[in-house]
Short mmCIF file of C-alpha atoms and ligand atoms in Angstrom, two decimals:
data_model
loop_
_atom_site.label_atom_id
_atom_site.label_comp_id
_atom_site.label_asym_id
_atom_site.label_seq_id
_atom_site.Cartn_x
_atom_site.Cartn_y
_atom_site.Cartn_z
CA UNK A 1107 65.98 42.53 -122.97
CA UNK A 1108 69.58 41.43 -122.46
CA UNK A 1109 69.36 37.74 -121.70
CA UNK A 1110 73.08 36.99 -121.82
CA UNK A 1111 73.41 36.96 -118.01
CA UNK A 1112 70.64 34.39 -117.81
CA UNK A 1113 72.39 32.29 -120.46
CA UNK A 1114 75.51 32.39 -118.31
CA UNK A 1115 73.54 31.16 -115.29
CA UNK A 1116 71.63 28.43 -117.12
CA UNK A 1117 73.83 27.40 -120.05
CA UNK A 1118 72.50 27.33 -123.62
CA UNK A 1119 70.17 24.42 -123.02
CA UNK A 1120 68.55 26.10 -120.02
CA UNK A 1121 67.01 29.01 -121.92
CA UNK A 1122 64.58 28.73 -124.80
CA UNK A 1123 63.97 31.87 -126.82
CA UNK A 1124 62.59 30.42 -130.07
CA UNK A 1125 58.84 31.28 -130.07
CA UNK A 1126 58.03 28.12 -132.02
CA UNK A 1127 59.42 26.08 -129.10
CA UNK A 1128 57.85 28.27 -126.41
CA UNK A 1129 54.19 27.87 -127.28
CA UNK A 1130 53.57 25.08 -124.75
CA UNK A 1131 54.52 27.55 -122.01
CA UNK A 1132 52.59 30.59 -123.19
CA UNK A 1133 49.05 29.18 -123.40
CA UNK A 1134 47.27 27.80 -120.38
CA UNK A 1135 45.60 24.39 -120.22
CA UNK A 1136 42.13 25.81 -120.87
CA UNK A 1137 43.37 27.82 -123.93
CA UNK A 1138 41.56 30.84 -122.49
CA UNK A 1139 44.77 32.61 -121.47
CA UNK A 1140 47.39 33.25 -124.11
CA UNK A 1141 50.64 35.15 -123.75
CA UNK A 1142 54.15 35.48 -125.14
CA UNK A 1143 57.58 35.42 -123.62
CA UNK A 1144 61.09 36.47 -124.62
CA UNK A 1145 62.41 33.31 -122.94
CA UNK A 1146 61.54 30.19 -121.01
CA UNK A 1147 64.10 29.60 -118.26
CA UNK A 1148 64.76 26.02 -117.19
CA UNK A 1149 66.88 25.88 -114.03
CA UNK A 1150 68.07 22.60 -112.50
CA UNK A 1151 68.87 23.78 -108.97
CA UNK A 1152 67.62 26.11 -106.28
CA UNK A 1153 70.88 28.03 -106.68
CA UNK A 1154 70.04 28.74 -110.33
CA UNK A 1155 66.47 29.80 -109.42
CA UNK A 1156 67.94 32.17 -106.86
CA UNK A 1157 70.37 33.67 -109.38
CA UNK A 1158 67.62 34.12 -111.98
CA UNK A 1159 65.24 35.84 -109.55
CA UNK A 1160 68.05 38.04 -108.21
CA UNK A 1161 68.88 39.15 -111.74
CA UNK A 1162 65.20 39.87 -112.46
CA UNK A 1163 64.91 41.80 -109.19
CA UNK A 1164 67.95 43.91 -109.98
CA UNK A 1165 66.72 44.59 -113.51
CA UNK A 1166 63.00 44.98 -112.64
CA UNK A 1167 61.99 42.21 -115.03
CA UNK A 1168 58.80 40.28 -114.31
CA UNK A 1169 58.61 36.50 -114.36
CA UNK A 1170 55.92 33.90 -114.16
CA UNK A 1171 56.78 30.68 -112.29
CA UNK A 1172 55.33 27.63 -114.01
CA UNK A 1173 55.08 23.93 -113.12
CA UNK A 1174 53.14 21.48 -115.27
CA UNK A 1175 51.00 24.28 -116.76
CA UNK A 1176 47.79 22.49 -115.80
CA UNK A 1177 46.32 25.45 -113.90
CA UNK A 1178 42.84 26.69 -114.81
CA UNK A 1179 42.84 30.36 -113.79
CA UNK A 1180 45.59 31.82 -115.97
CA UNK A 1181 47.94 32.00 -112.98
CA UNK A 1182 50.99 30.71 -114.86
CA UNK A 1183 50.59 32.40 -118.24
CA UNK A 1184 52.94 35.22 -119.32
CA UNK A 1185 50.11 37.39 -120.67
CA UNK A 1186 52.23 40.55 -120.64
CA UNK A 1187 55.41 39.12 -122.06
CA UNK A 1188 56.98 38.07 -118.73
CA UNK A 1189 59.84 35.58 -118.59
CA UNK A 1190 58.64 32.06 -117.82
CA UNK A 1191 60.50 30.32 -115.00
CA UNK A 1192 59.70 26.68 -115.60
CA UNK A 1193 60.50 24.13 -112.88
CA UNK A 1194 60.24 21.31 -115.45
CA UNK A 1195 63.84 20.18 -115.07
CA UNK A 1196 63.79 20.10 -111.26
CA UNK A 1197 62.18 16.68 -111.01
CA UNK A 1198 64.33 14.81 -108.50
CA UNK A 1199 62.63 12.94 -105.71
CA UNK A 1200 65.44 13.22 -103.22
CA UNK A 1201 64.34 11.05 -100.33
CA UNK A 1202 61.49 8.86 -99.16
CA UNK A 1203 61.91 8.50 -95.41
CA UNK A 1204 60.32 5.22 -94.44
CA UNK A 1205 60.80 5.81 -90.72
CA UNK A 1206 58.87 9.09 -90.56
CA UNK A 1207 56.62 8.73 -93.61
CA UNK A 1208 57.96 11.84 -95.34
CA UNK A 1209 59.11 12.54 -98.88
CA UNK A 1210 61.49 15.26 -100.09
CA UNK A 1211 61.09 16.36 -103.67
CA UNK A 1212 62.09 19.10 -106.06
CA UNK A 1213 59.17 21.24 -107.17
CA UNK A 1214 59.07 20.04 -110.77
CA UNK A 1215 58.37 16.37 -109.98
CA UNK A 1216 54.85 15.46 -111.03
CA UNK A 1217 52.18 14.57 -108.53
CA UNK A 1218 52.06 11.11 -110.17
CA UNK A 1219 55.81 10.62 -109.59
CA UNK A 1220 55.46 11.52 -105.93
CA UNK A 1221 52.47 9.19 -105.53
CA UNK A 1222 54.45 6.38 -107.15
CA UNK A 1223 57.64 6.92 -105.15
CA UNK A 1224 55.59 6.90 -101.94
CA UNK A 1225 53.70 3.77 -102.89
CA UNK A 1226 56.90 1.89 -103.78
CA UNK A 1227 57.90 2.17 -100.13
CA UNK A 1228 54.46 1.26 -98.78
CA UNK A 1229 53.24 4.82 -98.21
CA UNK A 1230 50.66 7.02 -99.89
CA UNK A 1231 50.61 10.72 -100.77
CA UNK A 1232 47.17 12.01 -99.76
CA UNK A 1233 46.51 14.32 -102.73
CA UNK A 1234 45.01 13.11 -105.97
CA UNK A 1235 43.57 14.84 -109.02
CA UNK A 1236 43.00 13.92 -112.63
CA UNK A 1237 45.97 15.96 -113.96
CA UNK A 1238 48.31 13.89 -111.72
CA UNK A 1239 50.67 12.92 -114.56
CA UNK A 1240 51.35 16.52 -115.63
CA UNK A 1241 50.69 18.67 -112.56
CA UNK A 1242 53.91 19.46 -110.70
CA UNK A 1243 54.23 19.26 -106.93
CA UNK A 1244 55.39 22.89 -106.88
CA UNK A 1245 52.26 23.92 -108.77
CA UNK A 1246 50.02 21.96 -106.41
CA UNK A 1247 51.72 23.71 -103.47
CA UNK A 1248 51.51 27.14 -105.10
CA UNK A 1249 47.78 26.68 -105.68
CA UNK A 1250 47.11 24.68 -102.50
CA UNK A 1251 45.52 22.08 -104.77
CA UNK A 1252 42.55 20.15 -103.43
CA UNK A 1253 41.43 17.25 -105.60
CA UNK A 1254 39.27 14.28 -104.78
CA UNK A 1255 40.65 13.20 -101.38
CA UNK A 1256 40.40 16.42 -99.37
CA UNK A 1257 37.59 14.84 -97.40
CA UNK A 1258 40.01 12.33 -95.95
CA UNK A 1259 43.47 13.93 -95.96
CA UNK A 1260 42.92 17.68 -96.38
CA UNK A 1261 44.23 20.12 -99.01
CA UNK A 1262 47.87 20.29 -100.13
CA UNK A 1263 48.58 22.74 -97.30
CA UNK A 1264 47.95 19.95 -94.80
CA UNK A 1265 50.60 17.76 -96.47
CA UNK A 1266 53.46 20.27 -96.61
CA UNK A 1267 55.68 19.91 -93.55
CA UNK A 1268 58.49 22.17 -94.75
CA UNK A 1269 59.51 23.86 -97.92
CA UNK A 1270 62.31 25.73 -99.58
CA UNK A 1271 61.56 28.72 -101.78
CA UNK A 1272 63.17 31.72 -103.44
CA UNK A 1273 61.69 35.11 -102.54
CA UNK A 1274 61.29 38.01 -104.96
CA UNK A 1275 64.75 39.30 -104.05
CA UNK A 1276 66.41 35.99 -104.93
CA UNK A 1277 66.91 34.93 -101.29
CA UNK A 1278 66.48 31.27 -100.43
CA UNK A 1279 64.05 30.89 -97.52
CA UNK A 1280 62.54 27.99 -95.56
CA UNK A 1281 63.98 24.65 -94.55
CA UNK A 1282 63.38 20.97 -95.18
CA UNK A 1283 63.60 19.62 -91.64
CA UNK A 1284 60.03 18.36 -91.40
CA UNK A 1285 59.88 18.71 -87.64
CA UNK A 1286 56.47 17.54 -86.47
CA UNK A 1287 56.51 20.34 -83.91
CA UNK A 1288 57.96 23.73 -84.78
CA UNK A 1289 56.27 26.91 -83.60
CA UNK A 1290 59.09 29.30 -84.42
CA UNK A 1291 57.14 32.30 -85.58
CA UNK A 1292 54.95 32.59 -88.66
CA UNK A 1293 54.31 29.41 -90.62
CA UNK A 1294 56.05 29.86 -93.95
CA UNK A 1295 54.77 26.67 -95.62
CA UNK A 1296 51.21 27.63 -94.70
CA UNK A 1297 51.67 31.11 -96.14
CA UNK A 1298 53.34 30.02 -99.35
CA UNK A 1299 50.79 27.25 -100.02
CA UNK A 1300 48.15 28.93 -102.15
CA UNK A 1301 50.25 32.06 -102.79
CA UNK A 1302 50.25 31.24 -106.52
CA UNK A 1303 53.86 32.21 -107.20
CA UNK A 1304 53.29 35.80 -106.06
CA UNK A 1305 55.45 35.67 -102.90
CA UNK A 1306 58.21 33.21 -103.74
CA UNK A 1307 59.10 30.37 -106.11
CA UNK A 1308 58.78 27.01 -104.36
CA UNK A 1309 61.83 24.90 -105.22
CA UNK A 1310 61.72 21.89 -102.87
CA UNK A 1311 59.32 20.47 -100.31
CA UNK A 1312 59.09 17.87 -97.58
CA UNK A 1313 55.66 16.29 -97.61
CA UNK A 1314 53.85 14.10 -95.16
CA UNK A 1315 52.78 10.64 -96.31
CA UNK A 1316 49.94 8.52 -94.98
CA UNK A 1317 49.43 4.79 -94.60
CA UNK A 1318 47.67 3.42 -97.70
CA UNK A 1319 44.32 1.74 -97.15
CA UNK A 1320 44.40 -2.08 -97.08
CA UNK A 1321 41.34 -2.24 -99.30
CA UNK A 1322 39.63 0.21 -101.65
CA UNK A 1323 36.18 0.21 -103.12
CA UNK A 1324 34.45 2.58 -105.54
CA UNK A 1325 30.68 2.87 -105.66
CA UNK A 1326 28.77 4.71 -108.36
CA UNK A 1327 25.27 5.75 -107.38
CA UNK A 1328 22.52 7.22 -109.55
CA UNK A 1329 19.67 9.38 -108.25
CA UNK A 1330 16.38 10.64 -109.65
CA UNK A 1331 16.74 13.88 -107.68
CA UNK A 1332 19.64 16.03 -106.54
CA UNK A 1333 18.11 16.34 -103.11
CA UNK A 1334 18.18 12.59 -102.67
CA UNK A 1335 21.85 12.51 -103.75
CA UNK A 1336 22.82 15.21 -101.25
CA UNK A 1337 20.99 13.42 -98.44
CA UNK A 1338 23.07 10.34 -99.19
CA UNK A 1339 26.28 12.44 -99.14
CA UNK A 1340 25.42 13.36 -95.56
CA UNK A 1341 24.56 9.80 -94.63
CA UNK A 1342 27.79 8.49 -96.17
CA UNK A 1343 29.88 10.97 -94.20
CA UNK A 1344 28.05 10.16 -90.98
CA UNK A 1345 28.02 6.40 -91.17
CA UNK A 1346 31.33 5.46 -92.84
CA UNK A 1347 34.79 6.18 -91.41
CA UNK A 1348 36.63 5.31 -94.54
CA UNK A 1349 35.32 7.73 -97.18
CA UNK A 1350 38.17 8.99 -99.38
CA UNK A 1351 36.17 10.77 -102.04
CA UNK A 1352 32.59 11.74 -102.70
CA UNK A 1353 32.23 13.19 -106.19
CA UNK A 1354 29.19 14.45 -108.03
CA UNK A 1355 28.21 14.89 -111.68
CA UNK A 1356 25.07 15.28 -113.73
CA UNK A 1357 23.63 13.66 -116.81
CA UNK A 1358 24.68 16.29 -119.38
CA UNK A 1359 28.34 15.94 -118.33
CA UNK A 1360 28.08 12.17 -118.27
CA UNK A 1361 26.56 12.12 -121.79
CA UNK A 1362 29.33 14.37 -123.11
CA UNK A 1363 32.01 12.10 -121.59
CA UNK A 1364 30.35 8.97 -122.99
CA UNK A 1365 29.96 10.48 -126.47
CA UNK A 1366 33.46 11.92 -126.64
CA UNK A 1367 35.28 8.85 -125.36
CA UNK A 1368 32.83 6.25 -126.75
CA UNK A 1369 32.08 4.78 -123.34
CA UNK A 1370 28.88 2.97 -122.45
CA UNK A 1371 26.90 4.88 -119.82
CA UNK A 1372 26.41 3.10 -116.49
CA UNK A 1373 22.62 2.82 -116.91
CA UNK A 1374 20.18 3.32 -119.76
CA UNK A 1375 18.01 5.72 -117.81
CA UNK A 1376 19.19 9.33 -117.65
CA UNK A 1377 19.30 10.29 -113.99
CA UNK A 1378 19.29 13.65 -112.23
CA UNK A 1379 22.56 13.21 -110.34
CA UNK A 1380 25.39 10.74 -109.87
CA UNK A 1381 27.71 10.22 -106.91
CA UNK A 1382 31.02 8.44 -107.10
CA UNK A 1383 32.15 7.37 -103.67
CA UNK A 1384 35.58 5.97 -102.86
CA UNK A 1385 36.02 4.06 -99.66
CA UNK A 1386 39.42 2.96 -98.45
CA UNK A 1387 40.43 1.43 -95.15
CA UNK A 1388 41.12 -1.78 -93.29
CA UNK A 1389 40.08 -5.04 -94.93
CA UNK A 1390 36.41 -5.94 -94.58
CA UNK A 1391 34.95 -2.82 -96.22
CA UNK A 1392 32.01 -4.57 -97.84
CA UNK A 1393 31.01 -6.10 -94.53
CA UNK A 1394 31.24 -2.76 -92.75
CA UNK A 1395 29.10 -1.16 -95.43
CA UNK A 1396 26.48 -3.88 -95.20
CA UNK A 1397 26.30 -3.35 -91.43
CA UNK A 1398 25.90 0.42 -91.86
CA UNK A 1399 22.62 2.34 -92.18
CA UNK A 1400 23.48 2.81 -95.87
CA UNK A 1401 22.97 -0.81 -96.78
CA UNK A 1402 19.17 -0.42 -96.87
CA UNK A 1403 19.59 2.30 -99.48
CA UNK A 1404 22.19 0.35 -101.49
CA UNK A 1405 20.01 -2.76 -101.49
CA UNK A 1406 16.88 -0.90 -102.54
CA UNK A 1407 18.42 1.22 -105.30
CA UNK A 1408 18.50 0.12 -108.95
CA UNK A 1409 21.39 2.42 -109.61
CA UNK A 1410 24.40 1.11 -107.74
CA UNK A 1411 27.62 -0.15 -109.39
CA UNK A 1412 30.62 -1.42 -107.45
CA UNK A 1413 34.28 -1.37 -108.45
CA UNK A 1414 36.42 -3.53 -106.18
CA UNK A 1415 39.57 -4.01 -108.23
CA UNK A 1416 41.74 -1.46 -109.96
CA UNK A 1417 40.23 -2.10 -113.40
CA UNK A 1418 36.60 -1.86 -112.36
CA UNK A 1419 37.34 1.18 -110.16
CA UNK A 1420 39.10 2.89 -113.05
CA UNK A 1421 36.07 2.22 -115.24
CA UNK A 1422 33.79 4.00 -112.78
CA UNK A 1423 36.24 6.85 -112.20
CA UNK A 1424 36.54 7.66 -115.89
CA UNK A 1425 32.92 8.92 -115.90
CA UNK A 1426 34.08 11.58 -113.43
CA UNK A 1427 37.73 12.12 -114.36
CA UNK A 1428 37.07 12.68 -118.07
CA UNK A 1429 34.69 15.62 -117.59
CA UNK A 1430 37.41 18.27 -117.92
CA UNK A 1431 38.80 16.83 -121.14
CA UNK A 1432 35.39 16.17 -122.70
CA UNK A 1433 34.26 19.75 -122.02
CA UNK A 1434 37.52 21.16 -123.33
CA UNK A 1435 37.11 19.17 -126.54
CA UNK A 1436 33.72 20.84 -127.03
CA UNK A 1437 35.03 24.41 -126.66
CA UNK A 1438 36.94 26.86 -124.52
CA UNK A 1439 35.05 26.87 -121.24
CA UNK A 1440 34.67 29.58 -118.66
CA UNK A 1441 35.70 27.74 -115.52
CA UNK A 1442 34.33 28.63 -112.13
CA UNK A 1443 35.50 26.62 -109.16
CA UNK A 1444 33.32 27.46 -106.20
CA UNK A 1445 32.41 26.07 -102.81
CA UNK A 1446 29.21 26.47 -100.89
CA UNK A 1447 28.49 26.34 -97.19
CA UNK A 1448 26.85 23.23 -95.85
CA UNK A 1449 23.17 23.16 -96.80
CA UNK A 1450 23.49 25.53 -99.78
CA UNK A 1451 24.68 23.11 -102.46
CA UNK A 1452 21.19 22.09 -103.46
CA UNK A 1453 20.00 25.68 -103.81
CA UNK A 1454 23.10 26.62 -105.80
CA UNK A 1455 22.93 23.69 -108.23
CA UNK A 1456 19.20 24.22 -108.76
CA UNK A 1457 19.43 27.97 -109.39
CA UNK A 1458 22.77 28.59 -111.06
CA UNK A 1459 21.44 27.82 -114.54
CA UNK A 1460 18.79 30.49 -114.07
CA UNK A 1461 21.47 32.99 -113.01
CA UNK A 1462 23.43 32.15 -116.16
CA UNK A 1463 20.37 32.22 -118.44
CA UNK A 1464 19.40 35.67 -117.19
CA UNK A 1465 22.59 36.94 -118.87
CA UNK A 1466 22.90 34.56 -121.81
CA UNK A 1467 20.41 31.81 -122.54
CA UNK A 1468 22.53 30.33 -125.34
CA UNK A 1469 25.17 28.87 -123.02
CA UNK A 1470 25.76 25.26 -122.12
CA UNK A 1471 26.72 24.63 -118.48
CA UNK A 1472 28.24 21.58 -116.89
CA UNK A 1473 28.36 21.09 -113.13
CA UNK A 1474 30.54 18.51 -111.44
CA UNK A 1475 32.92 18.31 -108.53
CA UNK A 1476 33.58 17.28 -105.00
CA UNK A 1477 30.21 16.98 -103.26
CA UNK A 1478 31.81 15.93 -99.98
CA UNK A 1479 33.62 19.31 -99.81
CA UNK A 1480 30.72 21.41 -101.15
CA UNK A 1481 32.98 22.20 -104.13
CA UNK A 1482 31.33 22.49 -107.54
CA UNK A 1483 33.06 23.16 -110.86
CA UNK A 1484 30.82 25.21 -113.13
CA UNK A 1485 32.05 24.98 -116.71
CA UNK A 1486 30.26 27.26 -119.16
CA UNK A 1487 30.54 26.98 -122.93
CA UNK A 1488 29.32 29.70 -125.23
CA UNK A 1489 30.42 33.17 -124.11
CA UNK A 1490 33.48 34.70 -125.69
CA UNK A 1491 36.62 34.08 -123.57
CA UNK A 1492 36.87 37.84 -122.92
CA UNK A 1493 33.22 38.26 -121.94
CA UNK A 1494 33.03 37.94 -118.15
CA UNK A 1495 29.41 38.89 -117.57
CA UNK A 1496 28.25 35.35 -116.85
CA UNK A 1497 31.30 34.62 -114.66
CA UNK A 1498 30.65 37.68 -112.54
CA UNK A 1499 26.97 36.83 -112.11
CA UNK A 1500 27.80 33.31 -110.91
CA UNK A 1501 30.57 34.48 -108.57
CA UNK A 1502 28.27 37.13 -107.08
CA UNK A 1503 25.61 34.51 -106.57
CA UNK A 1504 28.13 32.24 -104.81
CA UNK A 1505 29.27 35.08 -102.55
CA UNK A 1506 25.65 35.95 -101.72
CA UNK A 1507 25.18 32.37 -100.48
CA UNK A 1508 28.28 32.69 -98.27
CA UNK A 1509 30.46 30.53 -100.55
CA UNK A 1510 33.98 30.86 -101.90
CA UNK A 1511 34.74 32.10 -105.43
CA UNK A 1512 37.82 29.87 -105.53
CA UNK A 1513 37.64 26.52 -103.81
CA UNK A 1514 40.78 24.83 -105.10
CA UNK A 1515 42.09 26.32 -108.37
CA UNK A 1516 43.23 29.67 -107.01
CA UNK A 1517 42.50 33.27 -107.96
CA UNK A 1518 45.03 33.53 -110.79
CA UNK A 1519 44.20 36.18 -113.35
CA UNK A 1520 40.70 34.84 -113.84
CA UNK A 1521 39.36 36.07 -110.51
CA UNK A 1522 41.84 38.79 -109.55
CA UNK A 1523 39.20 41.47 -110.17
CA UNK A 1524 36.64 39.61 -108.04
CA UNK A 1525 38.65 38.89 -104.91
CA UNK A 1526 36.67 41.67 -103.22
CA UNK A 1527 33.61 39.40 -103.31
CA UNK A 1528 35.17 37.25 -100.58
CA UNK A 1529 37.79 39.53 -98.97
CA UNK A 1530 37.41 42.93 -97.30
CA UNK A 1531 39.48 45.95 -98.45
CA UNK A 1532 41.46 45.65 -95.19
CA UNK A 1533 42.25 42.00 -95.92
CA UNK A 1534 43.28 42.76 -99.50
CA UNK A 1535 45.54 45.55 -98.23
CA UNK A 1536 47.22 43.19 -95.77
CA UNK A 1537 47.71 40.64 -98.60
CA UNK A 1538 49.34 43.34 -100.73
CA UNK A 1539 51.59 44.46 -97.90
CA UNK A 1540 52.71 40.87 -97.40
CA UNK A 1541 53.46 40.61 -101.11
CA UNK A 1542 55.52 43.77 -101.08
CA UNK A 1543 57.73 42.37 -98.32
CA UNK A 1544 58.39 39.07 -100.12
CA UNK A 1545 58.58 40.69 -103.53
CA UNK A 1546 59.50 44.38 -103.15
CA UNK A 1547 59.95 44.97 -106.88
CA UNK A 1548 56.65 43.26 -107.78
CA UNK A 1549 58.33 40.95 -110.28
CA UNK A 1550 56.72 37.66 -109.21
CA UNK A 1551 53.66 36.74 -111.24
CA UNK A 1552 52.20 40.24 -111.61
CA UNK A 1553 48.47 40.20 -112.33
CA UNK A 1554 47.85 37.04 -110.34
CA UNK A 1555 45.66 37.38 -107.22
CA UNK A 1556 45.80 41.19 -107.57
CA UNK A 1557 44.98 43.02 -110.81
CA UNK A 1558 48.01 44.00 -112.89
CA UNK A 1559 50.08 46.97 -111.77
CA UNK A 1560 52.95 48.51 -113.70
CA UNK A 1561 56.37 47.55 -112.31
C1 2HG B 2059 38.52 18.40 -111.21
O1 2HG B 2059 37.95 18.33 -110.12
C2 2HG B 2059 39.45 19.54 -111.47
O2 2HG B 2059 38.40 17.52 -112.07
C3 2HG B 2059 39.13 20.29 -112.77
O3 2HG B 2059 39.49 20.41 -110.39
C4 2HG B 2059 37.82 20.96 -112.77
O4 2HG B 2059 37.79 21.20 -115.17
C5 2HG B 2059 37.42 21.67 -114.09
O5 2HG B 2059 36.68 22.67 -114.03
ZN1 ZN B 2060 38.29 19.71 -108.70
#
């Protein structure tokens, strides 16, 4: 591959060809997807991204856009030797507009940077997830990232007012006007959110900010049965206006976290299920909770722990946030990120182990996630990374319950062959037609969302 033209566009420091320096870009966060690349391209401007993509289009060379490389479905890994287009050097936060509560940022800024810039001006960005310090805003847009506060503020799609992107022909599309009302045809930001780098490369975005809560409180609750925990999830959602997050985990995940990070468990007794609830709103939260129907439960339970300052809240959150890292330290997990319709979570959590055991009874499974959204992360240790039998069984089970095989991580490569479980052939055809208009040469992230085709 003649990379000289790219060197001319990017300068010597904008293109990395030495494999020993490329490894951080060719393996995904889970270590399940490994690839190789002739070069990592590091543009600084939208103009450079446009020139790179144009060159690739004209030369029929595939590329994989990459942000913080924290994805979990192999959607940013150059498994077939594609070029890597990393947005890592496009980190500028260009504007925080105090009057409208909007922020304009380049795609490579981290989620944490955006959260911080917003908070410095008295605003809040309504997306949060544990990889906040590495995940890029562009990556969260490309995957329509969810995270722990979807319950309150919605997915990333609901935060993106406008965006700028480069299509598969190298054309710059979109705008950054952030008009609250703009019904001029199809909604590009909505379409590109969750398109996983297969339609265009997101380069800049204008995001909506929200007013931060005056007061925040975290409550960890332990339950002797899952059913009881899920009943409380419903009660919490009904009786409190201010719920920001409602997370769930189980005792095997909690034990792993505590062992790995040498943390003392919240209670001596091993319980069936744990909920971590974040409440944030106007001052007087504790009083509002004690006047709510929940107070009888909180007062009667032995397993309630409150965090009302940042340190004590952080302490409770680490039981939940450290699951991913603790599991990853124990092996290379098969990660399934599913959501269930209301009323099916109990059935799913109770039966999924049986579904897994029917294929392989030597596995270890960890369930945790966002109970308030019906979104459970099933992490399975044991099967070979290439062996998908267990994955398929779980995804089929989810689909049979009317759930989604990808709640918030995307389809990537991991689920490209299983999209049919949730989408009809007609829908998949329409998706492919849309892709071919944005990316006529099929150079953008081949193999993601749709199984690999030769270009
Ligand atoms: C979370 O909710 C992330 O912590 C990661 O979505 C989930 O590691 C996972 O499977
Ligand atoms: Zn999650």
